[in-house]
CSV table of C-alpha atoms in Angstrom, one decimal:
chain,number,residue,atom,x,y,z
R,1,MET,CA,9.8,-30.4,-8.3
R,2,SER,CA,9.5,-26.9,-6.7
R,3,ARG,CA,9.1,-23.9,-8.9
R,4,GLN,CA,12.1,-21.5,-9.1
R,5,LYS,CA,11.6,-18.3,-7.2
R,6,ILE,CA,11.1,-15.0,-9.1
R,7,ALA,CA,14.0,-12.7,-8.6
R,8,VAL,CA,13.3,-9.1,-7.6
R,9,LYS,CA,16.2,-7.0,-8.8
R,10,SER,CA,16.2,-4.2,-6.3
R,11,PRO,CA,15.5,-4.1,-2.5
R,12,LEU,CA,12.1,-3.4,-1.2
R,13,VAL,CA,11.8,-1.3,2.0
R,14,GLU,CA,9.6,-3.1,4.5
R,15,LEU,CA,8.1,-1.2,7.5
R,16,ASP,CA,6.6,-3.5,10.2
R,17,GLY,CA,3.8,-2.4,12.4
R,18,ASP,CA,1.6,-3.1,15.4
R,19,GLU,CA,-1.0,-5.4,17.0
R,20,MET,CA,-3.2,-7.6,14.8
R,21,THR,CA,-1.9,-6.2,11.5
R,22,ARG,CA,1.6,-7.1,12.6
R,23,VAL,CA,0.4,-10.7,13.0
R,24,ILE,CA,-1.2,-10.6,9.6
R,25,TRP,CA,1.9,-9.1,8.1
R,26,SER,CA,4.1,-12.0,9.3
R,27,LEU,CA,1.6,-14.5,7.8
R,28,ILE,CA,1.5,-12.7,4.4
R,29,LYS,CA,5.3,-12.7,4.2
R,30,GLU,CA,5.7,-16.3,5.3
R,31,ARG,CA,3.0,-17.8,3.1
R,32,LEU,CA,2.4,-15.5,0.1
R,33,ILE,CA,5.7,-13.6,-0.5
R,34,ILE,CA,8.8,-15.6,0.6
R,35,PRO,CA,7.8,-18.9,-1.0
R,36,HIS,CA,7.6,-17.3,-4.5
R,37,LEU,CA,10.0,-14.4,-4.5
R,38,ASP,CA,13.8,-14.0,-4.1
R,39,VAL,CA,13.6,-10.5,-2.7
R,40,ALA,CA,15.8,-8.4,-0.5
R,41,LEU,CA,13.7,-6.7,2.2
R,42,GLU,CA,15.3,-3.7,3.9
R,43,TYR,CA,13.5,-4.1,7.2
R,44,PHE,CA,12.5,-1.3,9.7
R,45,ASP,CA,10.5,-2.2,12.8
R,46,LEU,CA,8.0,0.6,13.3
R,47,GLY,CA,6.2,-1.2,16.1
R,48,ILE,CA,5.4,1.2,18.9
R,49,LYS,CA,7.9,-0.2,21.4
R,50,HIS,CA,10.8,0.0,19.0
R,51,ARG,CA,9.8,3.6,18.0
R,52,ASP,CA,9.9,4.4,21.7
R,53,GLU,CA,13.3,2.8,22.1
R,54,THR,CA,14.8,4.8,19.2
R,55,ASP,CA,13.0,8.0,20.1
R,56,ASP,CA,11.2,7.6,16.8
R,57,ARG,CA,14.4,7.8,14.8
R,58,VAL,CA,13.5,4.6,13.1
R,59,THR,CA,10.5,6.3,11.4
R,60,THR,CA,12.8,8.9,9.9
R,61,ASP,CA,15.3,6.3,8.8
R,62,ALA,CA,12.6,4.3,7.2
R,63,ALA,CA,11.3,7.3,5.2
R,64,ASN,CA,14.7,8.1,4.0
R,65,ALA,CA,15.2,4.5,2.9
R,66,ILE,CA,12.1,4.8,0.8
R,67,LYS,CA,13.4,8.0,-0.7
R,68,GLU,CA,16.6,6.1,-1.6
R,69,ARG,CA,15.2,2.8,-2.8
R,70,GLY,CA,12.0,4.2,-4.5
R,71,VAL,CA,9.5,1.7,-3.1
R,72,GLY,CA,8.3,0.8,0.4
R,73,VAL,CA,5.5,-1.3,1.9
R,74,LYS,CA,4.2,-0.5,5.3
R,75,CYS,CA,2.2,-2.3,8.0
R,76,ALA,CA,-0.4,-0.4,10.0
R,77,THR,CA,1.0,1.4,13.1
R,78,ILE,CA,-0.2,2.9,16.4
R,79,THR,CA,-0.3,6.7,16.8
R,80,PRO,CA,-0.2,6.9,20.5
R,81,ASN,CA,-2.5,9.0,22.6
R,82,ALA,CA,-2.4,9.3,26.4
R,83,ASP,CA,-4.1,5.9,26.9
R,84,ARG,CA,-1.6,4.3,24.6
R,85,VAL,CA,1.4,5.9,26.4
R,86,LYS,CA,0.1,4.3,29.6
R,87,GLU,CA,-0.7,1.0,28.0
R,88,TYR,CA,2.8,0.5,26.5
R,89,GLY,CA,4.8,2.5,29.0
R,90,LEU,CA,6.0,5.0,26.4
R,91,LYS,CA,8.3,7.9,27.0
R,92,ASN,CA,6.3,10.2,24.8
R,93,GLU,CA,3.1,10.6,22.7
R,94,TRP,CA,5.1,10.0,19.5
R,95,PRO,CA,3.7,11.6,16.3
R,96,SER,CA,1.9,9.7,13.7
R,97,PRO,CA,4.4,7.6,11.7
R,98,ASN,CA,2.3,8.2,8.6
R,99,ALA,CA,2.4,12.0,9.1
R,100,THR,CA,6.2,11.8,9.6
R,101,ILE,CA,6.8,9.8,6.5
R,102,ARG,CA,4.4,11.9,4.4
R,103,GLY,CA,6.3,15.0,5.6
R,104,ILE,CA,9.7,13.7,4.6
R,105,LEU,CA,8.5,12.4,1.3
R,106,ASP,CA,6.3,15.5,0.6
R,107,GLY,CA,3.8,12.9,-0.7
R,108,THR,CA,0.2,12.7,-1.8
R,109,VAL,CA,-1.9,9.7,-0.6
R,110,PHE,CA,-4.1,8.1,-3.3
R,111,ARG,CA,-6.7,5.6,-2.0
R,112,LYS,CA,-8.7,3.4,-4.3
R,113,PRO,CA,-11.4,0.9,-3.3
R,114,ILE,CA,-10.8,-2.8,-4.1
R,115,MET,CA,-14.0,-3.8,-6.0
R,116,VAL,CA,-15.2,-7.4,-5.6
R,117,LYS,CA,-17.9,-8.9,-7.8
R,118,CYS,CA,-19.9,-10.3,-4.9
R,119,ILE,CA,-19.7,-7.0,-2.8
R,120,PRO,CA,-21.8,-4.3,-4.5
R,121,PRO,CA,-21.2,-0.7,-3.3
R,122,MET,CA,-23.6,0.7,-0.7
R,123,VAL,CA,-24.3,3.7,-2.9
R,124,ARG,CA,-26.3,2.6,-5.9
R,125,ALA,CA,-24.8,5.3,-8.1
R,126,TRP,CA,-21.3,4.0,-7.7
R,127,LYS,CA,-20.4,1.7,-10.6
R,128,LYS,CA,-16.6,2.3,-10.9
R,129,PRO,CA,-13.9,3.1,-8.2
R,130,ILE,CA,-13.6,6.6,-6.9
R,131,VAL,CA,-10.0,7.4,-6.1
R,132,ILE,CA,-9.4,9.9,-3.3
R,133,ALA,CA,-6.2,12.0,-3.3
R,134,ARG,CA,-5.3,13.3,0.1
R,135,HIS,CA,-2.9,16.2,0.4
R,136,ALA,CA,-0.4,14.7,2.9
R,137,TYR,CA,1.2,17.7,4.5
R,138,GLY,CA,0.4,20.3,7.1
R,139,ASP,CA,-3.0,21.4,8.4
R,140,ILE,CA,-4.1,19.8,11.7
R,141,TYR,CA,-1.5,17.1,11.4
R,142,LYS,CA,1.3,19.6,11.8
R,143,ASN,CA,-0.6,22.0,14.1
R,144,THR,CA,0.6,23.8,17.2
R,145,GLU,CA,-1.9,24.0,20.1
R,146,ILE,CA,-2.2,26.0,23.3
R,147,ALA,CA,-4.6,25.6,26.1
R,148,ALA,CA,-5.5,29.1,27.3
R,149,TRP,CA,-5.5,29.0,31.1
R,150,GLY,CA,-7.7,32.1,31.6
R,151,ALA,CA,-8.6,35.5,30.2
R,152,GLY,CA,-6.2,37.0,27.6
R,153,THR,CA,-5.6,37.7,24.0
R,154,ALA,CA,-4.5,35.2,21.3
R,155,GLU,CA,-2.5,36.5,18.3
R,156,LEU,CA,-1.2,35.0,15.0
R,157,VAL,CA,2.2,36.5,14.2
R,158,PHE,CA,4.5,36.1,11.2
R,159,LYS,CA,7.9,37.5,11.4
R,160,GLY,CA,9.5,37.7,7.9
R,161,SER,CA,13.2,37.2,7.5
R,162,ASN,CA,13.2,40.7,5.9
R,163,GLY,CA,12.2,42.2,9.2
R,164,LEU,CA,8.6,42.8,8.2
R,165,GLU,CA,5.8,41.5,10.6
R,166,ALA,CA,2.2,40.5,10.2
R,167,ARG,CA,0.0,40.3,13.2
R,168,LYS,CA,-3.7,39.5,13.7
R,169,THR,CA,-5.8,38.9,16.8
R,170,VAL,CA,-7.3,35.4,16.8
R,171,ALA,CA,-9.5,35.8,19.9
R,172,THR,CA,-10.0,37.6,23.1
R,173,PHE,CA,-10.6,35.0,25.8
R,174,LYS,CA,-12.7,35.9,28.9
R,175,GLY,CA,-11.9,32.5,30.4
R,176,PRO,CA,-10.1,29.2,29.7
R,177,GLY,CA,-10.2,27.9,26.1
R,178,VAL,CA,-8.1,26.3,23.4
R,179,LEU,CA,-6.5,27.5,20.2
R,180,GLN,CA,-4.4,26.0,17.4
R,181,ALA,CA,-2.3,27.2,14.5
R,182,ILE,CA,-2.0,25.3,11.2
R,183,HIS,CA,0.1,26.0,8.1
R,184,ASN,CA,0.9,24.9,4.6
R,185,THR,CA,3.4,25.8,2.0
R,186,ASP,CA,3.0,26.9,-1.7
R,187,GLY,CA,5.5,24.2,-2.6
R,188,SER,CA,3.6,21.4,-1.0
R,189,ILE,CA,0.3,22.5,-2.4
R,190,ARG,CA,1.9,22.7,-5.8
R,191,SER,CA,3.4,19.2,-5.5
R,192,PHE,CA,-0.1,18.0,-4.5
R,193,ALA,CA,-1.7,19.5,-7.5
R,194,ARG,CA,1.0,18.2,-9.9
R,195,SER,CA,0.7,14.7,-8.4
R,196,CYS,CA,-3.0,14.7,-8.9
R,197,ILE,CA,-2.7,15.9,-12.5
R,198,ALA,CA,0.0,13.2,-13.2
R,199,TYR,CA,-2.2,10.5,-11.7
R,200,ALA,CA,-5.3,11.7,-13.7
R,201,LEU,CA,-3.3,11.6,-16.9
R,202,SER,CA,-1.9,8.2,-16.1
R,203,GLU,CA,-5.4,6.7,-15.3
R,204,LYS,CA,-7.4,8.8,-17.8
R,205,THR,CA,-9.8,10.1,-15.1
R,206,ASP,CA,-11.5,13.4,-14.4
R,207,ILE,CA,-10.5,15.5,-11.4
R,208,LEU,CA,-12.7,17.1,-8.7
R,209,PHE,CA,-11.2,19.4,-6.1
R,210,GLY,CA,-13.1,20.9,-3.2
R,211,ALA,CA,-12.2,23.4,-0.4
R,212,LYS,CA,-14.0,26.1,1.5
R,213,ASP,CA,-12.6,29.3,0.0
R,214,THR,CA,-15.8,31.2,0.7
R,215,ILE,CA,-15.0,31.1,4.4
R,216,SER,CA,-11.2,30.7,4.4
R,217,LYS,CA,-10.4,33.5,2.0
R,218,ILE,CA,-6.6,33.2,2.4
R,219,TYR,CA,-5.8,29.6,3.4
R,220,HIS,CA,-8.3,27.7,1.4
R,221,SER,CA,-8.2,30.2,-1.4
R,222,ARG,CA,-4.5,29.6,-1.8
R,223,PHE,CA,-5.2,25.9,-2.5
R,224,ARG,CA,-7.8,26.8,-5.1
R,225,GLN,CA,-5.5,29.3,-6.8
R,226,ILE,CA,-2.4,27.0,-7.0
R,227,PHE,CA,-4.5,24.1,-8.2
R,228,ALA,CA,-6.0,26.2,-11.0
R,229,GLU,CA,-2.5,27.4,-12.0
R,230,GLU,CA,-1.2,23.9,-12.3
R,231,VAL,CA,-4.3,22.7,-14.2
R,232,GLU,CA,-3.8,25.7,-16.6
R,233,ALA,CA,-0.2,24.8,-17.1
R,234,LYS,CA,-1.2,21.3,-18.2
R,235,SER,CA,-4.4,22.3,-20.0
R,236,ALA,CA,-3.2,21.0,-23.4
R,237,ASP,CA,-2.3,17.6,-22.0
R,238,LEU,CA,-5.6,17.4,-20.1
R,239,LYS,CA,-7.6,18.4,-23.1
R,240,ALA,CA,-5.8,15.9,-25.4
R,241,ALA,CA,-6.6,13.1,-22.9
R,242,GLY,CA,-10.2,14.2,-22.6
R,243,ILE,CA,-9.8,14.9,-18.8
R,244,ALA,CA,-12.0,17.5,-17.2
R,245,TYR,CA,-11.1,19.5,-14.0
R,246,SER,CA,-13.7,21.0,-11.8
R,247,TYR,CA,-13.7,22.9,-8.5
R,248,GLY,CA,-16.4,23.2,-5.9
R,249,LEU,CA,-17.0,23.9,-2.3
R,250,ILE,CA,-16.2,20.9,-0.2
R,251,ASP,CA,-19.8,20.4,0.9
R,252,ASP,CA,-21.0,20.5,-2.7
R,253,ALA,CA,-18.2,18.2,-3.7
R,254,VAL,CA,-19.4,15.6,-1.2
R,255,ALA,CA,-22.9,15.8,-2.5
R,256,ARG,CA,-21.7,15.4,-6.1
R,257,ILE,CA,-19.6,12.3,-5.1
R,258,MET,CA,-22.7,10.7,-3.6
R,259,ARG,CA,-24.5,10.9,-7.0
R,260,HIS,CA,-21.4,10.2,-9.2
R,261,GLU,CA,-21.0,6.8,-11.0
R,262,GLY,CA,-17.3,6.7,-10.2
R,263,GLY,CA,-14.2,6.7,-12.4
R,264,ILE,CA,-13.1,10.0,-11.0
R,265,LEU,CA,-10.2,11.3,-8.9
R,266,TRP,CA,-11.4,13.3,-5.9
R,267,ALA,CA,-8.6,15.6,-4.7
R,268,CYS,CA,-9.0,16.6,-1.0
R,269,MET,CA,-7.1,18.8,1.5
R,270,ASN,CA,-5.5,16.8,4.3
R,271,TYR,CA,-8.3,16.5,6.9
R,272,ASP,CA,-11.0,16.2,4.3
R,273,GLY,CA,-9.1,13.3,2.7
R,274,ASP,CA,-8.6,11.6,6.0
R,275,VAL,CA,-12.3,11.6,6.8
R,276,MET,CA,-13.7,11.1,3.3
R,277,SER,CA,-11.4,8.2,2.5
R,278,ASP,CA,-13.0,6.2,5.3
R,279,MET,CA,-16.4,7.2,4.1
R,280,LEU,CA,-15.6,5.9,0.6
R,281,ALA,CA,-14.0,2.7,2.0
R,282,SER,CA,-17.2,2.0,3.9
R,283,GLY,CA,-19.4,2.8,1.0
R,284,PHE,CA,-17.5,0.5,-1.3
R,285,GLY,CA,-17.2,-2.3,1.3
R,286,SER,CA,-14.8,-1.6,4.2
R,287,LEU,CA,-11.5,-0.2,5.0
R,288,GLY,CA,-10.2,-3.7,4.6
R,289,LEU,CA,-11.0,-3.3,0.9
R,290,MET,CA,-9.1,-0.2,0.1
R,291,THR,CA,-5.6,0.4,-1.3
R,292,SER,CA,-3.4,3.3,-0.2
R,293,VAL,CA,-0.3,4.6,-1.8
R,294,LEU,CA,1.8,7.6,-0.9
R,295,VAL,CA,3.4,9.2,-4.0
R,296,SER,CA,6.2,11.7,-3.7
R,297,PRO,CA,7.0,14.4,-6.4
R,298,THR,CA,10.4,12.7,-6.8
R,299,GLY,CA,8.9,9.3,-7.7
R,300,ALA,CA,9.1,7.4,-4.4
R,301,PHE,CA,6.1,5.2,-3.5
R,302,GLU,CA,4.9,3.8,-0.1
R,303,TYR,CA,2.1,1.2,-0.1
R,304,GLU,CA,0.0,0.4,2.9
R,305,ALA,CA,-3.4,-0.8,4.1
R,306,ALA,CA,-5.9,2.0,4.6
R,307,HIS,CA,-7.0,0.7,8.0
R,308,GLY,CA,-5.6,0.7,11.5
R,309,THR,CA,-4.0,-2.0,13.7
R,310,VAL,CA,-7.3,-3.8,14.6
R,311,GLN,CA,-6.8,-3.6,18.3
R,312,ARG,CA,-9.9,-5.6,19.4
R,313,HIS,CA,-8.9,-8.6,17.4
R,314,TYR,CA,-5.3,-8.4,18.7
R,315,PHE,CA,-6.6,-8.6,22.3
R,316,ARG,CA,-8.5,-11.8,21.3
R,317,HIS,CA,-5.4,-13.1,19.6
R,318,LEU,CA,-3.4,-12.6,22.8
R,319,LYS,CA,-6.0,-14.7,24.7
R,320,GLY,CA,-5.6,-17.5,22.2
R,321,GLU,CA,-9.1,-16.9,20.8
R,322,PRO,CA,-9.8,-17.3,17.1
R,323,THR,CA,-10.0,-14.1,15.0
R,324,SER,CA,-11.5,-13.3,11.6
R,325,THR,CA,-9.4,-10.3,10.6
R,326,ASN,CA,-9.5,-9.0,7.0
R,327,SER,CA,-6.1,-9.1,5.4
R,328,VAL,CA,-7.1,-8.0,1.9
R,329,ALA,CA,-5.8,-4.4,2.1
R,330,SER,CA,-2.5,-5.6,3.6
R,331,ILE,CA,-2.1,-8.2,0.8
R,332,PHE,CA,-2.8,-5.5,-1.8
R,333,ALA,CA,-0.2,-3.3,-0.1
R,334,TRP,CA,2.4,-6.0,-0.8
R,335,SER,CA,1.1,-6.6,-4.4
R,336,GLY,CA,1.1,-2.8,-5.1
R,337,ALA,CA,4.6,-2.3,-3.9
R,338,LEU,CA,5.9,-5.4,-5.8
R,339,ALA,CA,4.1,-4.3,-9.0
R,340,LYS,CA,5.7,-0.8,-8.7
R,341,ARG,CA,9.1,-2.4,-7.9
R,342,GLY,CA,8.8,-4.6,-11.0
R,343,GLU,CA,7.8,-1.6,-13.1
R,344,LEU,CA,10.7,0.5,-12.0
R,345,ASP,CA,13.1,-2.5,-12.4
R,346,GLY,CA,11.7,-3.5,-15.8
R,347,SER,CA,10.7,-6.9,-14.4
R,348,PRO,CA,7.4,-8.1,-16.0
R,349,ASP,CA,7.6,-11.4,-14.1
R,350,VAL,CA,7.4,-9.5,-10.8
R,351,ILE,CA,4.5,-7.4,-12.0
R,352,ALA,CA,2.7,-10.6,-13.2
R,353,PHE,CA,3.3,-12.2,-9.8
R,354,ALA,CA,1.7,-9.1,-8.1
R,355,ARG,CA,-1.3,-9.3,-10.3
R,356,ALA,CA,-1.6,-13.1,-9.7
R,357,LEU,CA,-1.6,-12.4,-5.9
R,358,GLU,CA,-4.4,-9.9,-6.3
R,359,THR,CA,-6.4,-12.3,-8.5
R,360,ALA,CA,-6.0,-15.2,-6.1
R,361,THR,CA,-7.2,-13.0,-3.2
R,362,LEU,CA,-10.3,-11.8,-5.1
R,363,ASP,CA,-11.1,-15.3,-6.4
R,364,CYS,CA,-11.2,-16.6,-2.8
R,365,ILE,CA,-13.8,-13.9,-1.8
R,366,ASP,CA,-15.9,-14.6,-5.0
R,367,ARG,CA,-15.8,-18.3,-4.0
R,368,GLY,CA,-17.3,-17.5,-0.6
R,369,ILE,CA,-14.0,-17.6,1.4
R,370,MET,CA,-14.0,-14.3,3.4
R,371,THR,CA,-13.6,-12.9,6.8
R,372,LYS,CA,-16.4,-12.0,9.1
R,373,ASP,CA,-16.4,-8.2,8.5
R,374,ILE,CA,-17.4,-8.6,4.8
R,375,VAL,CA,-19.9,-11.4,5.1
R,376,PRO,CA,-22.8,-9.0,5.7
R,377,LEU,CA,-21.7,-7.0,2.6
R,378,THR,CA,-21.7,-9.9,0.1
R,379,THR,CA,-24.5,-11.2,-2.2
R,380,LEU,CA,-23.2,-14.8,-1.5
R,381,ASP,CA,-24.7,-17.1,1.2
R,382,VAL,CA,-21.7,-17.6,3.4
R,383,LYS,CA,-22.5,-19.9,6.3
R,384,MET,CA,-19.1,-19.8,8.1
R,385,PRO,CA,-16.6,-16.9,7.8
R,386,ALA,CA,-12.9,-17.7,7.5
R,387,THR,CA,-10.5,-17.2,10.3
R,388,THR,CA,-7.6,-14.8,9.9
R,389,GLU,CA,-5.2,-17.6,9.1
R,390,ALA,CA,-7.6,-19.7,7.1
R,391,PHE,CA,-8.2,-16.9,4.6
R,392,ILE,CA,-4.5,-16.3,4.1
R,393,ASN,CA,-4.0,-20.1,3.7
R,394,ALA,CA,-6.8,-20.2,1.1
R,395,VAL,CA,-5.1,-17.3,-0.9
R,396,ALA,CA,-1.8,-19.2,-0.6
R,397,LYS,CA,-3.4,-22.3,-2.1
R,398,ARG,CA,-5.1,-20.4,-4.9
R,399,LEU,CA,-1.9,-18.5,-5.7
R,400,ALA,CA,0.2,-21.6,-5.8
R,401,GLU,CA,-2.3,-23.2,-8.2
R,402,SER,CA,-2.3,-20.2,-10.5
R,403,LEU,CA,1.5,-20.1,-10.6
R,404,ALA,CA,2.0,-23.8,-11.2
């Protein structure tokens, strides 16, 4: 007799993606989600060809759907460069879907390593997860660039709506060069600080924030100032929870993290968070073992894997060759989204399913069933890594046993 499916009360927004992660995504849905859940999936195809066909409108529509529904789960996607435009015959170098969604949701990205018993961190000091919060707006990801074709003067100009104007010389070029302008807003910085404080209070974890205000005395200093104001506004709550906040220059913050035991929230500006999240993922295991959630100030959540589309494996897959692609982060994207959906809907059975899915996944790894990328990281003696499909099948079997 088959077990009755668990009903998910509200729709979950699903954002499909590209290349090997799209293949994995389909397997996860088919073998781990649909057999056990009665869930309405509001589907958006963010594959690069469909984004091109819709002039990237589908990305905006998907972000607005997450705003409306409250929870989304996203597959990894391609951010096209010139080579990708040629490869896929695209009309444009469309912007990063993640950057577009982050901008619409005004969200902060929190990334947390998935710790497995048989995979010790590369850094001996790390005993507990280090969560990294990436400010998800502006900076280089919303920049404007110009290639200077020859000698000339570059200026930065702000024209206020009140008629006042501020103007500064950026550089005097004696020949060709490049320049870029970046920006941020007080509102977005404040949302970032508030999101970090709320997360720290929820998880009972200290906060470390780093920037370079000794060099950037206006741009980076504004981040430090606003973060300090928000911490001061919540000082009573932070003190009651025993949470400490500290600020340091970004280079000092990196050095401190390398010596820290973990159990801390590291708040980073956009580019720093992009780079350092990959460093943390590698230090704790791999990008295939890291969760990522975008949290908006209005309470919308988008879960995704922290890694890319795994292009090399996709080319092998297209040739019919076996692959051993790590699906753990994609599985945890689904489990995280389902747990949050269950929390918002008041559905403990959905939350329990999400946790059972995570446990089944980690149990497989601890039993020596794992993909090739994490075999060198484990303390176990693994003779034969699992293929992409074999690992998901093993998780499906373990999950079914735990739910029986």
